[in-house]
JSON list of C-alpha atoms and ligand atoms in Angstrom, two decimals:
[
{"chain": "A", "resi": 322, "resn": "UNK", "atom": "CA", "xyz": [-37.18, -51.97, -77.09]},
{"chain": "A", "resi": 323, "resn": "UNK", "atom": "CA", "xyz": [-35.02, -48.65, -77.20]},
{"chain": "A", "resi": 324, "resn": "UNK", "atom": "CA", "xyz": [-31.48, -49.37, -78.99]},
{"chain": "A", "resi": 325, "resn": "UNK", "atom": "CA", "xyz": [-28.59, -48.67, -77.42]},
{"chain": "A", "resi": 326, "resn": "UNK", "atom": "CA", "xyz": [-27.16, -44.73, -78.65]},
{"chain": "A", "resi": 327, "resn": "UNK", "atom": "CA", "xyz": [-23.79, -44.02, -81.02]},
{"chain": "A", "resi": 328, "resn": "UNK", "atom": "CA", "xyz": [-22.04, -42.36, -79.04]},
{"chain": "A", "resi": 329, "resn": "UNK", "atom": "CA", "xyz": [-22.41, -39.23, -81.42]},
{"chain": "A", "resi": 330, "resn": "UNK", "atom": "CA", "xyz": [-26.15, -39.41, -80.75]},
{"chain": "A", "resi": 331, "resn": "UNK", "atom": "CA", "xyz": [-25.22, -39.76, -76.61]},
{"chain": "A", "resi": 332, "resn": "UNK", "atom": "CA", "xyz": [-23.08, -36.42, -77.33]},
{"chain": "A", "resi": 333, "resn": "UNK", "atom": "CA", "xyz": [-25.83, -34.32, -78.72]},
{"chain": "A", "resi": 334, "resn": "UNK", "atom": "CA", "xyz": [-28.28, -35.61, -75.96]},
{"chain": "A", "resi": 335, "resn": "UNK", "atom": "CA", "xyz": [-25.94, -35.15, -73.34]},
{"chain": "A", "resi": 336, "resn": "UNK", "atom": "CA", "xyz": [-25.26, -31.33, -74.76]},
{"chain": "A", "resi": 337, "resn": "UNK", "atom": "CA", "xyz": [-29.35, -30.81, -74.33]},
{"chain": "A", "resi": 338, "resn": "UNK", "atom": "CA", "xyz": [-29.58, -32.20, -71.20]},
{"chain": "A", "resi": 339, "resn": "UNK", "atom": "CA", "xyz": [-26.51, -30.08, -69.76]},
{"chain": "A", "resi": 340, "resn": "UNK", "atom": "CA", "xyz": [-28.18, -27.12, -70.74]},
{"chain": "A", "resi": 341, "resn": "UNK", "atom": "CA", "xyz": [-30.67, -27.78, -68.21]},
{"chain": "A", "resi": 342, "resn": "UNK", "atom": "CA", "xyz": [-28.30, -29.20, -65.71]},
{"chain": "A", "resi": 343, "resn": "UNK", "atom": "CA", "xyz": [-25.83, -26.51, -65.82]},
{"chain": "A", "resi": 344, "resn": "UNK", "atom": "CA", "xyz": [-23.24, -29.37, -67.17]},
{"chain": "A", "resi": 345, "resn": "UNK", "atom": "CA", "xyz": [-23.61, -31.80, -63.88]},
{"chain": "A", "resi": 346, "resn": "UNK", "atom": "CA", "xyz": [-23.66, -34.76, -66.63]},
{"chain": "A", "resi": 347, "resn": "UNK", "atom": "CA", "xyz": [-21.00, -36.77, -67.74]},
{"chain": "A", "resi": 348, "resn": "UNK", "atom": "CA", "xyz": [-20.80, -40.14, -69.03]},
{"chain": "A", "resi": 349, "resn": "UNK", "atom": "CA", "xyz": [-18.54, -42.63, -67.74]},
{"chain": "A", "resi": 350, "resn": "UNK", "atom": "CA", "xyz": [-17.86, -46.57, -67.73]},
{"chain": "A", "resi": 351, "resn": "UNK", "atom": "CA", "xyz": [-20.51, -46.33, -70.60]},
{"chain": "A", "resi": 352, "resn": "UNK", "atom": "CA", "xyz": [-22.85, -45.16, -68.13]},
{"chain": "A", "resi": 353, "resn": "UNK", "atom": "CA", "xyz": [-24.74, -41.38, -67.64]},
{"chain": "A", "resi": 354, "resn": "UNK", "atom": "CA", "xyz": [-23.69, -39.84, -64.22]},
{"chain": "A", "resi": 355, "resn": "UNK", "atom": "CA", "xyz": [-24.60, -37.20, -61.86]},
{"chain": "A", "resi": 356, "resn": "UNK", "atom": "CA", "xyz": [-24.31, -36.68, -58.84]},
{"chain": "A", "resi": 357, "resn": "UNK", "atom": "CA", "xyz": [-27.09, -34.86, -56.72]},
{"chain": "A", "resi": 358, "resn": "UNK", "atom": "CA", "xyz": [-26.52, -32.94, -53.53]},
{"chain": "A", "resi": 359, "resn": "UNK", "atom": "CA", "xyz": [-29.46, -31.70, -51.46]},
{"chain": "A", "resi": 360, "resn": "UNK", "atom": "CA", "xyz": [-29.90, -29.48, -47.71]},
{"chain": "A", "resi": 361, "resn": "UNK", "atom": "CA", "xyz": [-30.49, -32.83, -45.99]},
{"chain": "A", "resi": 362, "resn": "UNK", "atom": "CA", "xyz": [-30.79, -36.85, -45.92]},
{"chain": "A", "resi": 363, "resn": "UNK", "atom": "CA", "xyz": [-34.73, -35.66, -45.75]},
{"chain": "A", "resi": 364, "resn": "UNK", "atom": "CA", "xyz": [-34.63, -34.09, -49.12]},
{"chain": "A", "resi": 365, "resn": "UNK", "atom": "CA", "xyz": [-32.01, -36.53, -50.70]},
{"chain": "A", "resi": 366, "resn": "UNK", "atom": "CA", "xyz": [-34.23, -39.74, -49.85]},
{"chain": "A", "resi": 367, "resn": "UNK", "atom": "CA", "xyz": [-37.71, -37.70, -50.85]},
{"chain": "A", "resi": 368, "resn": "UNK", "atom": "CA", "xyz": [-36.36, -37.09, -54.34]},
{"chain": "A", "resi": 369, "resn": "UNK", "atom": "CA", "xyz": [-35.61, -40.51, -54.46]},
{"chain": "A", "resi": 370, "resn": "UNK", "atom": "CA", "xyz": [-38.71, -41.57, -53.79]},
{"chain": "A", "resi": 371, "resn": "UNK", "atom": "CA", "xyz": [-40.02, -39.89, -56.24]},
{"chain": "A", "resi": 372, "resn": "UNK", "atom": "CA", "xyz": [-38.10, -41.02, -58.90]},
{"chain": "A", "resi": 373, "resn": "UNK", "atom": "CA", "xyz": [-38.44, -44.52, -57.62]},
{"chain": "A", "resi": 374, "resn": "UNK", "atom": "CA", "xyz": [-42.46, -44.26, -58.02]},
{"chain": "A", "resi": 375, "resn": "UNK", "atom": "CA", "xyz": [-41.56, -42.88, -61.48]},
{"chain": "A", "resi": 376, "resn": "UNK", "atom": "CA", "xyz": [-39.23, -45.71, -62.42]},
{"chain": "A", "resi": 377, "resn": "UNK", "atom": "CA", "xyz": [-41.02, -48.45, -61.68]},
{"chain": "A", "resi": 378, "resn": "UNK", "atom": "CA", "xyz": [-43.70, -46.99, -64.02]},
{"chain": "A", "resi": 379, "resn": "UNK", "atom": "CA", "xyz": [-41.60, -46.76, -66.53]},
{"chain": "A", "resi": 380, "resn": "UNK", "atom": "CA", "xyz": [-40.04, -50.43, -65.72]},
{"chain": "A", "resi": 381, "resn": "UNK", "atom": "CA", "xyz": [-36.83, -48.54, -66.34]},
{"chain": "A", "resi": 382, "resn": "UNK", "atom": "CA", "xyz": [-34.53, -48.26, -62.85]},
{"chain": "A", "resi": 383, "resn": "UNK", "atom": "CA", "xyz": [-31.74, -46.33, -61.30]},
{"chain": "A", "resi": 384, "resn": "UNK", "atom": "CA", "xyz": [-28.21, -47.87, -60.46]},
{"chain": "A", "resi": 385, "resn": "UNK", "atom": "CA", "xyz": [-27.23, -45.04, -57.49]},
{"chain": "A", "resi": 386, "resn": "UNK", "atom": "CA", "xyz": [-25.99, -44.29, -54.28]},
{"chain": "A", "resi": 387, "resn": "UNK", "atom": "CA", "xyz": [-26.74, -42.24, -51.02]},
{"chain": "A", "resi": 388, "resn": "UNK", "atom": "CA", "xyz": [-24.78, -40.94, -48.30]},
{"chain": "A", "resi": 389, "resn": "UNK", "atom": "CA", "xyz": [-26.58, -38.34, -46.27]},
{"chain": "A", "resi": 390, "resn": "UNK", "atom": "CA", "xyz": [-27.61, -35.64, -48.54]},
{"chain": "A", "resi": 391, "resn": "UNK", "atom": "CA", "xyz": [-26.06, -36.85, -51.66]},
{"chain": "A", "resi": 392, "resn": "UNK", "atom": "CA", "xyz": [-27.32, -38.92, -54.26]},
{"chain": "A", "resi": 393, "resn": "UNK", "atom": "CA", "xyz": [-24.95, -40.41, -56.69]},
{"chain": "A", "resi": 394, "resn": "UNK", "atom": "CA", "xyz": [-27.07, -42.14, -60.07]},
{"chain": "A", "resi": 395, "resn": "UNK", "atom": "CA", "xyz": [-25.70, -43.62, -62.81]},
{"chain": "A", "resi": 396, "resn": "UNK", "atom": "CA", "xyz": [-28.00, -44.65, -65.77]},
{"chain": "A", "resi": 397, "resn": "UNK", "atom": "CA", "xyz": [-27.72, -47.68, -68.56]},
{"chain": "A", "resi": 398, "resn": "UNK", "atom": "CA", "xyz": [-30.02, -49.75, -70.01]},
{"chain": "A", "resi": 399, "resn": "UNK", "atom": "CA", "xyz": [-29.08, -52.76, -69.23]},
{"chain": "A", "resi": 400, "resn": "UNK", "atom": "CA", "xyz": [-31.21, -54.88, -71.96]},
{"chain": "A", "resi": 401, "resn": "UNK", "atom": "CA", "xyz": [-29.36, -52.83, -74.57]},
{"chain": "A", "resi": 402, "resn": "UNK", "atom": "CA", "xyz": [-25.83, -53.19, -73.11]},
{"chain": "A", "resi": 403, "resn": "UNK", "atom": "CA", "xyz": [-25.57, -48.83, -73.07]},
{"chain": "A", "resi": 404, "resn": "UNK", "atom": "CA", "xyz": [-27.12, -45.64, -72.76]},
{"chain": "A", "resi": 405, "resn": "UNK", "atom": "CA", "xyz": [-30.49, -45.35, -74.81]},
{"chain": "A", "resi": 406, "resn": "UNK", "atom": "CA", "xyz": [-33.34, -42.89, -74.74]},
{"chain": "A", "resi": 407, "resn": "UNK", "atom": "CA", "xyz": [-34.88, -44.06, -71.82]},
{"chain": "A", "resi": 408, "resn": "UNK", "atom": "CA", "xyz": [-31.56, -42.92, -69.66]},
{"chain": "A", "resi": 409, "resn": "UNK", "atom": "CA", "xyz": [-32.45, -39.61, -71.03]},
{"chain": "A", "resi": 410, "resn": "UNK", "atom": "CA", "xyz": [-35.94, -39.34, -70.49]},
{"chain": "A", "resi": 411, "resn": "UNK", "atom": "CA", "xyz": [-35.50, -40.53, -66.50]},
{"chain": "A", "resi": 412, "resn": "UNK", "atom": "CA", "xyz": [-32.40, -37.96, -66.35]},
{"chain": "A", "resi": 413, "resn": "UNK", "atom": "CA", "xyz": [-34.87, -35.28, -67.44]},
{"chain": "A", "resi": 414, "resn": "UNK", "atom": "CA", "xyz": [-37.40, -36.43, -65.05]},
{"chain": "A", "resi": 415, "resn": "UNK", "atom": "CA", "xyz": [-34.80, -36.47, -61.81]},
{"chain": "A", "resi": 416, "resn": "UNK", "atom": "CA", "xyz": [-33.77, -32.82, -62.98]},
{"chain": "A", "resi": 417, "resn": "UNK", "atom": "CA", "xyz": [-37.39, -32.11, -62.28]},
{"chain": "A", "resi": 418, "resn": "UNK", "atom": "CA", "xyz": [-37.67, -33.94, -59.06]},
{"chain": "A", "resi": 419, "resn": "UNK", "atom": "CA", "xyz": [-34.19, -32.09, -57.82]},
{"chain": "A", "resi": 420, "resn": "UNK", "atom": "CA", "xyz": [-35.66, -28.92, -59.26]},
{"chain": "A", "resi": 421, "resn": "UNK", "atom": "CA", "xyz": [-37.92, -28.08, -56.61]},
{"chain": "A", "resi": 422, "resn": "UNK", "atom": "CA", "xyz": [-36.15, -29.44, -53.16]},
{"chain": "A", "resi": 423, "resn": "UNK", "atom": "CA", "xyz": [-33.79, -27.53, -50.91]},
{"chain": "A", "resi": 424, "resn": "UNK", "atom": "CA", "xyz": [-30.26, -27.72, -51.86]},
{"chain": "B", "resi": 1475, "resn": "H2B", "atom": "N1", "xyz": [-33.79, -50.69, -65.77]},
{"chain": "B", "resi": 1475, "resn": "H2B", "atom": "C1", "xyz": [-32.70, -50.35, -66.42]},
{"chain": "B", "resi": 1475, "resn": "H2B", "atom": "N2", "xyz": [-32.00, -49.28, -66.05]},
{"chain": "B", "resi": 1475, "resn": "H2B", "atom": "N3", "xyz": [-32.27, -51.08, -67.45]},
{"chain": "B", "resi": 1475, "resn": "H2B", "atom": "C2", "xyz": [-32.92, -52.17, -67.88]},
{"chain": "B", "resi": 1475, "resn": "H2B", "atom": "O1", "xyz": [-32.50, -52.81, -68.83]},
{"chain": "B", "resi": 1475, "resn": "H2B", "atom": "C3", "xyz": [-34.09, -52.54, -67.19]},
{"chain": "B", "resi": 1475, "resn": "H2B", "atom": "C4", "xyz": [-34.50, -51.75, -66.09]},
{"chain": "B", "resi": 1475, "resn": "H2B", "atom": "N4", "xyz": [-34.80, -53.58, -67.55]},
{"chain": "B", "resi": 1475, "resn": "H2B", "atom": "N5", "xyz": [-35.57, -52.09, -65.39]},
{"chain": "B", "resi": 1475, "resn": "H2B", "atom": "C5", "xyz": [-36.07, -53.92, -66.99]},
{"chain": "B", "resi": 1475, "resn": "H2B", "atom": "C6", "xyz": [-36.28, -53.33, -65.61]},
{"chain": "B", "resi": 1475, "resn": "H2B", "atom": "C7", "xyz": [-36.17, -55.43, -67.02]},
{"chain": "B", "resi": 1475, "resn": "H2B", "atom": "O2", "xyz": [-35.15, -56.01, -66.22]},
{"chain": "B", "resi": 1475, "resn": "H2B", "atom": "C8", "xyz": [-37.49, -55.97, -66.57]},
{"chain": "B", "resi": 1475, "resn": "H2B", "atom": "C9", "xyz": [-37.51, -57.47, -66.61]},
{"chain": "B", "resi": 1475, "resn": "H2B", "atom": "O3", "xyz": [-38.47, -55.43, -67.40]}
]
């Protein structure tokens, strides 16, 4: 299983993944956090089906929240009691699945 991260090592990931998110990122509570905002509940609920699909490959799930268009996720591995690699790597992968819907 993926360790937990120091949080020096959550710091330089969080950098690298800001660069792509244009600093939308943040941690908080221990947790990583975005919130996503998209032209419609359409949009909002087809990105999160496709992360869902992609989660429950990866047996590793999403703690968020919808209203309307917005999505609000917060990631932690819960086996590990923090934020590991895996938060990361599905971060990267909703960046993607935001990337090409209508904002
Ligand atoms: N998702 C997340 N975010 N953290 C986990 O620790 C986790 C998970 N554990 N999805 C998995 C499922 C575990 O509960 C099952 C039993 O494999």
């Amino acid at each position: 299983m993926t360790g937990k991260l120091t949080t020096a090592e959550v710091q330089a990931r969080l950098a690298n993944l800001n660069q792509q998110a244009g600093g939308a990122w943040r941690v908080e509570d221990d947790k990583l956090v975005r919130e996503f905002r998209f032209k419609g509940f359409a949009e909002a609920f087809g990105f999160m089906a496709e992360v869902a699909l992609h989660a429950e490959k990866a047996d590793h799930h999403p703690e968020w929240q919808n209203v309307y268009n917005r999505v609000a996720v917060q990631l932690v591995t819960h086996d590990a009691g923090g934020i590991t690699e895996k938060d990361f790597a599905l971060a990267m992968r909703m960046e993607s699945a935001a990337a090409h819907r209508s904002k």
